[in-house]
Coordinates of C-alpha atoms and ligand atoms in Angstrom, one line a residue:
M19 CA 11.2 8.4 -19.5
S20 CA 13.2 5.7 -17.8
V21 CA 11.5 2.4 -18.6
I22 CA 12.1 -0.8 -20.5
K23 CA 10.3 -0.1 -23.8
N24 CA 9.4 -3.1 -25.8
P25 CA 6.2 -3.9 -27.8
A26 CA 5.7 -7.4 -26.4
L27 CA 6.0 -6.1 -22.8
A28 CA 3.6 -3.2 -23.6
S29 CA 1.1 -5.6 -25.1
S30 CA 1.2 -7.8 -22.0
G31 CA 0.8 -4.7 -19.8
N32 CA -2.1 -3.5 -21.8
Q33 CA -3.9 -6.8 -21.4
K34 CA -3.5 -6.6 -17.6
I35 CA -4.7 -3.0 -17.5
R36 CA -7.8 -3.8 -19.6
W37 CA -8.5 -6.8 -17.3
V38 CA -8.5 -4.7 -14.0
K39 CA -10.7 -2.0 -15.6
D40 CA -13.6 -4.5 -15.8
F41 CA -13.4 -4.8 -12.0
M42 CA -13.1 -1.1 -11.1
P43 CA -16.6 0.3 -11.9
T44 CA -16.5 3.1 -9.3
L45 CA -13.3 4.5 -10.6
T46 CA -14.5 4.2 -14.2
K47 CA -17.7 6.1 -13.4
I48 CA -15.7 8.9 -11.7
G49 CA -13.2 8.9 -14.6
I50 CA -16.0 9.4 -17.1
E51 CA -17.4 12.4 -15.2
L52 CA -13.9 14.0 -14.7
A53 CA -13.0 13.4 -18.4
K54 CA -16.2 15.2 -19.5
K55 CA -15.3 18.2 -17.4
Q56 CA -11.5 17.9 -18.0
T57 CA -11.2 18.5 -14.3
F58 CA -7.4 18.2 -14.3
A59 CA -6.7 20.1 -17.5
G60 CA -3.5 22.2 -17.0
F61 CA -2.5 20.3 -13.8
K62 CA 0.7 18.2 -13.5
I63 CA 0.3 15.2 -11.2
G64 CA 3.4 13.4 -9.8
M65 CA 2.8 9.9 -8.6
S66 CA 5.0 7.5 -6.5
I67 CA 3.0 4.3 -6.2
H68 CA 3.3 0.6 -6.8
M69 CA 3.6 0.3 -10.6
E70 CA 1.1 -2.4 -11.4
A71 CA -2.1 -2.7 -13.4
K72 CA -4.5 -0.9 -11.0
T73 CA -2.2 2.1 -10.6
A74 CA -1.7 2.3 -14.3
Y75 CA -5.5 2.5 -14.7
L76 CA -5.6 5.3 -12.1
A77 CA -2.8 7.2 -14.0
T78 CA -4.8 6.8 -17.3
I79 CA -8.0 8.1 -15.6
L80 CA -6.1 11.2 -14.4
S81 CA -4.6 11.7 -17.8
N82 CA -8.0 11.3 -19.6
A83 CA -9.3 14.0 -17.2
G84 CA -6.7 16.4 -18.6
A85 CA -3.7 16.0 -16.3
S86 CA -0.1 15.5 -17.4
V87 CA 1.1 12.6 -15.3
F88 CA 4.6 11.8 -14.1
I89 CA 4.8 8.4 -12.4
T90 CA 7.4 6.3 -10.6
G91 CA 7.2 3.3 -8.3
C92 CA 7.2 3.3 -4.5
N93 CA 9.2 0.1 -4.2
P94 CA 11.6 -1.3 -6.7
L95 CA 10.4 -4.8 -6.4
S96 CA 6.7 -4.0 -6.9
T97 CA 7.3 -2.4 -10.3
Q98 CA 6.0 -4.6 -13.2
D99 CA 8.0 -3.8 -16.4
D100 CA 5.2 -4.7 -18.7
I101 CA 2.8 -2.3 -17.0
A102 CA 5.5 0.5 -17.1
A103 CA 6.0 -0.2 -20.8
A104 CA 2.3 -0.1 -21.6
L105 CA 1.8 3.2 -19.8
A106 CA 4.9 4.7 -21.4
T107 CA 3.7 3.7 -24.9
N108 CA 0.0 4.5 -24.7
T109 CA -0.1 8.2 -24.4
N110 CA 2.2 11.2 -24.5
D111 CA 0.6 12.6 -21.4
I112 CA 2.1 10.0 -19.0
E113 CA 5.9 10.0 -18.4
V114 CA 7.1 6.8 -16.6
Y115 CA 10.2 6.4 -14.5
A116 CA 10.1 2.8 -13.3
I117 CA 12.2 -0.3 -13.8
H118 CA 11.7 -3.5 -11.8
G119 CA 14.5 -4.2 -9.2
V120 CA 16.5 -1.0 -9.6
D121 CA 19.0 -0.2 -6.9
E122 CA 18.4 2.4 -4.2
E123 CA 20.3 5.1 -6.1
T124 CA 18.2 4.6 -9.3
Y125 CA 15.0 4.5 -7.2
R126 CA 15.9 7.9 -5.7
R127 CA 16.8 9.2 -9.1
H128 CA 13.4 8.2 -10.5
L129 CA 11.7 10.1 -7.6
K130 CA 13.7 13.2 -8.5
A131 CA 12.9 12.8 -12.2
V132 CA 9.2 13.0 -11.3
L133 CA 9.8 16.2 -9.2
L134 CA 11.8 17.8 -12.0
H135 CA 8.5 18.3 -13.8
Q136 CA 7.3 20.4 -10.8
P137 CA 4.0 18.7 -10.2
D138 CA 1.1 20.7 -8.9
L139 CA -0.4 17.7 -7.1
I140 CA 1.1 14.5 -5.8
I141 CA 0.0 11.0 -5.0
D142 CA 2.3 9.2 -2.6
D143 CA 2.4 5.7 -1.2
G144 CA 4.6 5.6 1.8
G145 CA 5.8 9.2 1.7
D146 CA 9.0 8.9 -0.4
L147 CA 8.0 11.5 -3.0
L148 CA 7.1 14.0 -0.4
E149 CA 10.4 13.3 1.4
A150 CA 12.3 13.8 -1.9
Y151 CA 10.6 17.2 -2.2
C152 CA 11.5 18.1 1.3
D153 CA 15.2 17.2 0.5
L154 CA 15.3 19.9 -2.2
P155 CA 16.9 23.2 -1.2
E156 CA 14.3 25.9 -0.6
S157 CA 15.5 27.7 -3.8
K158 CA 14.6 24.6 -5.9
R159 CA 11.1 24.2 -4.5
W160 CA 7.9 25.4 -6.2
P161 CA 4.4 25.8 -4.8
V162 CA 2.6 22.5 -4.7
I163 CA -1.2 22.6 -4.3
G164 CA -1.2 19.4 -2.2
G165 CA -1.2 15.7 -2.3
C166 CA -2.8 12.5 -1.2
E167 CA -1.1 9.7 0.8
E168 CA -2.2 6.1 0.4
T169 CA -0.8 4.1 3.3
T170 CA -0.6 3.9 7.1
T171 CA 3.2 4.3 7.1
G172 CA 3.1 7.3 4.8
V173 CA 0.5 9.0 7.0
L174 CA 2.7 8.3 10.1
R175 CA 5.6 10.1 8.3
L176 CA 3.3 13.0 7.4
R177 CA 2.0 13.4 11.0
Q178 CA 5.6 13.4 12.2
R179 CA 6.3 16.3 9.8
Q180 CA 3.2 18.1 10.8
K181 CA 4.2 17.9 14.5
Q182 CA 7.7 19.3 13.6
K183 CA 6.0 21.9 11.5
T184 CA 7.9 20.9 8.4
L185 CA 5.0 19.7 6.2
P186 CA 5.6 21.6 3.0
F187 CA 2.0 21.6 1.6
P188 CA -1.4 20.2 2.5
M189 CA -1.8 16.5 2.4
I190 CA -4.9 14.3 2.5
D191 CA -4.8 11.2 4.5
I192 CA -6.5 8.7 2.2
N193 CA -5.6 5.7 4.4
D194 CA -7.9 6.7 7.2
A195 CA -11.0 7.1 5.0
R196 CA -13.3 4.2 5.9
C197 CA -13.5 3.1 2.2
K198 CA -9.7 2.7 2.3
H199 CA -8.5 0.9 5.4
Y200 CA -11.7 -1.2 6.1
Y201 CA -11.2 -2.9 2.7
D202 CA -7.8 -2.3 1.3
N203 CA -5.8 -2.9 4.5
R204 CA -8.0 -5.7 5.8
Y205 CA -9.5 -7.7 2.9
G206 CA -7.0 -6.6 0.2
T207 CA -3.9 -7.3 2.3
G208 CA -5.5 -10.4 3.9
Q209 CA -6.2 -12.1 0.6
S210 CA -3.2 -10.9 -1.4
V211 CA -0.6 -11.7 1.3
L212 CA -1.7 -15.3 1.6
E213 CA -2.0 -15.6 -2.2
A214 CA 1.6 -14.3 -2.7
I215 CA 3.0 -16.6 0.0
M216 CA 1.3 -19.7 -1.4
H217 CA 2.3 -18.9 -4.9
A218 CA 5.9 -18.1 -4.0
T219 CA 6.4 -21.2 -1.8
N220 CA 3.9 -23.8 -3.2
T221 CA 3.4 -25.0 0.4
L222 CA 0.3 -25.9 2.4
I223 CA -1.0 -23.5 5.0
A224 CA -3.6 -25.9 6.5
G225 CA -2.5 -27.2 9.9
K226 CA 0.5 -24.9 10.1
N227 CA 1.4 -22.3 12.8
V228 CA 1.2 -18.9 11.2
V229 CA 2.6 -16.1 13.3
I230 CA 1.3 -12.6 12.6
A231 CA 3.1 -9.6 14.1
G232 CA 0.7 -6.6 14.3
Y233 CA -3.1 -7.0 14.7
G234 CA -4.1 -3.7 13.0
Y235 CA -6.2 -3.6 9.9
C236 CA -3.6 -5.5 7.8
G237 CA -2.8 -8.0 10.5
R238 CA -6.5 -8.7 11.1
G239 CA -7.1 -9.4 7.5
I240 CA -4.1 -11.7 7.2
A241 CA -5.2 -13.6 10.4
M242 CA -8.7 -14.0 9.1
R243 CA -7.6 -15.5 5.8
A244 CA -4.9 -17.7 7.4
H245 CA -7.5 -19.1 9.8
G246 CA -9.8 -19.7 6.8
L247 CA -7.1 -21.7 5.1
G248 CA -6.8 -23.9 8.2
A249 CA -3.8 -22.4 9.9
K250 CA -3.3 -22.1 13.7
V251 CA -2.9 -18.4 14.0
I252 CA -0.6 -16.8 16.6
V253 CA -0.6 -13.1 17.1
C254 CA 2.2 -10.9 18.5
E255 CA 1.2 -7.3 19.5
I256 CA 2.4 -4.4 21.6
D257 CA -1.0 -2.7 22.0
P258 CA -2.9 -4.3 24.9
A259 CA -6.3 -3.6 23.4
K260 CA -5.4 -5.1 20.0
A261 CA -3.8 -8.1 21.8
L262 CA -7.1 -8.7 23.7
E263 CA -9.1 -8.3 20.5
A264 CA -6.9 -11.0 18.8
H265 CA -7.5 -13.2 21.9
H266 CA -11.3 -12.8 21.7
D267 CA -11.2 -13.4 18.0
G268 CA -10.0 -16.8 18.9
F269 CA -6.3 -16.5 18.2
I270 CA -3.3 -17.4 20.4
V271 CA -1.5 -14.3 21.6
M272 CA 2.1 -14.4 22.8
K273 CA 5.5 -12.7 22.6
M274 CA 7.6 -13.1 19.5
E275 CA 10.3 -14.9 21.5
K276 CA 7.8 -17.6 22.4
A277 CA 6.4 -17.8 18.9
A278 CA 9.8 -18.1 17.2
P279 CA 10.4 -21.8 17.9
I280 CA 6.9 -22.9 17.0
G281 CA 6.1 -20.7 13.9
D282 CA 6.0 -22.2 10.4
Y283 CA 5.3 -18.9 8.7
F284 CA 6.1 -15.5 10.2
I285 CA 4.3 -12.5 8.6
T286 CA 5.0 -8.9 9.9
A287 CA 2.3 -6.2 9.4
T288 CA 3.2 -3.5 11.9
G289 CA 4.8 -0.5 10.2
C290 CA 7.5 -0.7 12.9
K291 CA 11.1 -1.8 12.6
D292 CA 13.1 -4.8 14.0
V293 CA 10.0 -6.8 14.8
I294 CA 11.9 -10.0 14.0
T295 CA 15.6 -10.0 14.8
S296 CA 18.5 -12.3 15.7
A297 CA 16.9 -12.7 19.1
H298 CA 14.3 -14.8 17.2
F299 CA 16.1 -16.2 14.1
N300 CA 18.2 -18.5 16.2
K301 CA 15.1 -20.1 17.8
M302 CA 13.3 -20.8 14.5
H303 CA 13.0 -24.3 13.1
N304 CA 14.5 -25.4 9.8
N305 CA 12.7 -24.2 6.7
A306 CA 10.5 -21.6 8.5
F307 CA 9.2 -18.9 6.2
L308 CA 9.5 -15.2 6.8
A309 CA 7.5 -12.6 5.0
N310 CA 6.7 -8.9 5.5
A311 CA 3.4 -7.1 4.6
G312 CA 4.3 -3.7 6.1
H313 CA 5.3 -0.9 3.9
F314 CA 9.0 -0.8 4.3
D315 CA 11.5 -3.7 4.4
V316 CA 12.6 -2.9 8.0
E317 CA 10.3 -5.3 9.9
I318 CA 12.5 -8.4 9.5
N319 CA 16.1 -7.4 10.3
L320 CA 17.8 -9.0 7.3
K321 CA 21.2 -7.4 8.1
Q322 CA 21.3 -9.4 11.3
L323 CA 20.0 -12.6 9.6
R324 CA 22.8 -12.2 6.9
S325 CA 25.4 -11.7 9.7
I326 CA 24.5 -15.1 11.3
S327 CA 24.2 -17.0 8.0
K328 CA 27.0 -19.0 6.4
S329 CA 25.6 -18.3 2.9
T330 CA 22.4 -17.5 1.0
S331 CA 20.9 -19.0 -2.1
E332 CA 17.9 -18.3 -4.4
R333 CA 15.7 -21.4 -3.6
R334 CA 12.7 -20.4 -5.8
N335 CA 11.7 -17.3 -7.6
G336 CA 11.3 -14.7 -4.8
V337 CA 12.5 -17.0 -2.0
T338 CA 16.0 -16.6 -0.5
G339 CA 17.4 -19.3 1.7
Y340 CA 19.5 -18.0 4.6
H341 CA 21.7 -21.0 5.6
L342 CA 22.7 -20.9 9.2
S343 CA 25.8 -22.5 10.7
Y344 CA 23.9 -25.3 12.3
N345 CA 22.4 -26.5 9.0
H346 CA 19.1 -24.7 9.4
T347 CA 17.7 -22.7 6.6
L348 CA 15.3 -19.8 7.0
N349 CA 13.3 -18.8 3.8
V350 CA 12.8 -15.1 3.3
L351 CA 10.2 -14.1 0.8
A352 CA 10.6 -11.1 -1.6
E353 CA 13.8 -9.8 0.2
G354 CA 11.6 -8.8 3.2
R355 CA 9.7 -6.2 1.0
L356 CA 5.9 -6.1 1.1
V357 CA 5.2 -9.6 -0.1
N358 CA 1.9 -9.2 -1.8
L359 CA 3.3 -6.7 -4.2
A360 CA 6.8 -7.9 -4.6
A361 CA 5.9 -11.5 -5.0
G362 CA 2.3 -11.1 -6.3
D363 CA 0.0 -8.8 -8.1
G364 CA -1.1 -6.8 -5.0
H365 CA -4.7 -6.3 -3.9
P366 CA -7.6 -7.5 -6.0
A367 CA -8.9 -4.9 -8.5
E368 CA -12.3 -4.6 -6.7
I369 CA -10.5 -3.3 -3.6
M370 CA -8.3 -0.8 -5.4
D371 CA -11.4 0.4 -7.1
M372 CA -12.3 2.1 -3.8
S373 CA -8.8 3.2 -2.8
F374 CA -8.2 4.9 -6.1
S375 CA -11.6 6.4 -6.3
L376 CA -10.7 8.1 -3.0
Q377 CA -7.4 9.2 -4.4
T378 CA -9.0 10.7 -7.5
L379 CA -11.7 12.5 -5.5
G380 CA -9.0 13.6 -3.0
L381 CA -7.0 15.4 -5.8
K382 CA -10.2 17.0 -7.0
Y383 CA -10.9 18.2 -3.4
L384 CA -7.4 19.8 -3.3
I385 CA -8.0 21.8 -6.5
D386 CA -11.5 22.8 -5.5
H387 CA -10.2 24.1 -2.2
H388 CA -6.9 25.5 -3.4
G389 CA -5.9 28.5 -1.4
T390 CA -8.0 27.6 1.6
L391 CA -5.9 24.7 3.0
S392 CA -2.8 25.0 5.1
R393 CA 0.3 22.8 5.6
K394 CA -1.6 20.2 7.5
V395 CA -2.7 16.6 7.2
Y396 CA -6.4 16.5 6.4
N397 CA -8.8 13.7 6.6
L398 CA -10.8 13.1 3.5
P399 CA -14.3 14.6 4.1
R400 CA -16.9 12.0 5.1
D401 CA -19.2 12.8 2.3
I402 CA -16.5 11.9 -0.3
D403 CA -15.8 8.7 1.6
D404 CA -19.5 7.9 1.7
S405 CA -20.0 8.7 -2.0
V406 CA -17.5 5.9 -2.9
A407 CA -19.3 3.4 -0.7
W408 CA -22.7 4.4 -2.3
S409 CA -21.2 4.0 -5.7
K410 CA -19.7 0.6 -4.9
L411 CA -23.0 -0.6 -3.4
D412 CA -24.7 0.6 -6.6
A413 CA -22.3 -1.3 -8.8
L414 CA -22.9 -4.4 -6.7
G415 CA -26.6 -4.0 -7.0
I416 CA -27.0 -3.8 -3.2
K417 CA -29.7 -1.6 -1.7
I418 CA -29.7 -0.5 1.9
D419 CA -32.2 1.2 4.3
Q420 CA -32.1 5.0 4.8
L421 CA -33.1 7.0 7.9
T422 CA -36.6 8.6 7.8
V423 CA -36.7 12.3 8.8
D424 CA -38.0 11.2 12.2
Q425 CA -35.3 8.6 12.7
Y426 CA -32.7 11.1 11.6
S427 CA -33.7 13.6 14.3
Y428 CA -33.7 10.8 17.0
Y429 CA -30.4 9.3 15.9
S430 CA -28.4 12.3 14.7
P431 CA -25.8 13.6 17.2
N432 CA -26.7 17.2 16.6
Ligands
NAD527 N1 0.9 -4.9 2.1 C1 0.0 -4.1 1.7 O1 -0.5 -4.1 0.6 C2 -0.3 -3.0 2.7 C3 -1.6 -2.4 2.6 C4 -2.0 -1.4 3.6 C5 -1.0 -1.1 4.5 N2 0.2 -1.6 4.5 C6 1.3 -1.3 5.5 O2 1.2 -2.3 6.6 C7 1.6 -1.7 7.8 C8 0.5 -1.9 8.8 O3 -0.7 -1.2 8.4 P1 -2.0 -1.2 9.2 O4 -3.0 -0.3 8.5 O5 -2.4 -2.6 9.6 O6 -1.6 -0.4 10.5 P2 -2.3 -0.4 12.0 O7 -1.7 0.8 12.7 O8 -3.7 -0.6 11.8 O9 -1.7 -1.7 12.7 C9 -0.4 -1.9 13.0 C10 -0.4 -2.8 14.3 O10 1.0 -3.2 14.6 C11 1.2 -3.1 16.0 N3 2.6 -3.0 16.2 C12 3.4 -2.0 16.1 N4 4.7 -2.3 16.4 C13 4.7 -3.6 16.7 C14 5.7 -4.5 17.1 N5 7.0 -4.1 17.2 N6 5.4 -5.8 17.4 C15 4.1 -6.2 17.2 N7 3.1 -5.4 16.9 C16 3.4 -4.1 16.6 C17 0.4 -1.9 16.4 O11 0.1 -1.9 17.8 C18 -0.8 -2.0 15.5 O12 -1.9 -2.7 16.2 C19 2.0 -0.3 7.5 O13 3.3 -0.2 7.2 C20 1.1 0.0 6.2 O14 1.7 1.1 5.5 C21 0.6 -2.6 3.6

């Protein structure tokens, strides 16, 4: 274990975990089934994922289904110490390696600590656990059945490895399941990013120019919610079709260099690096806010911002002021790390209900198909994806039409 253990923290963490459980009916239902069958009995599961209440509930579901779970964070700032303390205290079957705000070296040490248990299955969010496995010398590796990857950036890294033929075991791309990116990336990120920005800054969005870099699933969600709050939304893109989509959705589309002098808030959601650099900082007005919603803290080039700043100061919890030589201050939220988790509680529980149901069923798929999968990135089968949507509709009490046999033969592609 590497965690701050303290009864008061654990009690606060448990309260949060009990709260999210009430809003995660699909995962609860799956959990009850798997616990009855002890589906993961004898399996060790290594997890690197944002250490907050919803993930703690996921770890508990896996442990109740028989698994030994070894868990660390996937971003030092998104770890909540009370949640880590609660998980570490509740059961002997979950080992936790996570402390809020640890330095890079400790973060890497925690990933290695999870791997020292030689997990059979992994859950990764962003790909750091898989990369740590790949960094091990061949002699220190063991056969991993496979794993599930949560996010767009992690899947990108997996696909790069697949192309180079260096993927060490089968991985399931959870992100591209419809019940993941339609809801998590769009509605989850959309709501939680704005919520975190408002909470961290206590400022008014209405009437402001909100510049969003990237009009993918996350960017679209953020744009939709910023618009709903009364912002004038400006979109910066590199993909011509996405740029057109933003235009037809009613947003202003321009280059970042043009947006820089007029933006009040800048939010990156691209998965790319150096989206905002010193080519833009110098054009921004005093007290502009910069926040990142992409997985890694590479979208806003803070090294360059630091190099042109006279000094920095902590202006509010989670807001760093970069004081430029000409008496302008730029306010960076959550050190440029993904703002909704580093300065907030992340996605709403109802959203993670679906993402984590997919993760759980993805792990089950891996053990059910052990020995038949190769070192490739697999999409989650559509029937599993659909089963989560059906379960969610059921929990919401929503009924929908179903094709008749006649309609099916007319409408079906085969
Ligand atoms: N904050 C969260 O909770 C959360 C949730 C899900 C995903 N993510 C992360 O957010 C990022 C985006 O995910 P997504 O699912 O929206 O991906 P996506 O692929 O759907 O969209 C990314 C968009 O950014 C655009 N883009 C790329 N480079 C750009 C650049 N330099 N300037 C402007 N636009 C650029 C692409 O053309 C694309 O349209 C990823 O890093 C992903 O892992 C974060």
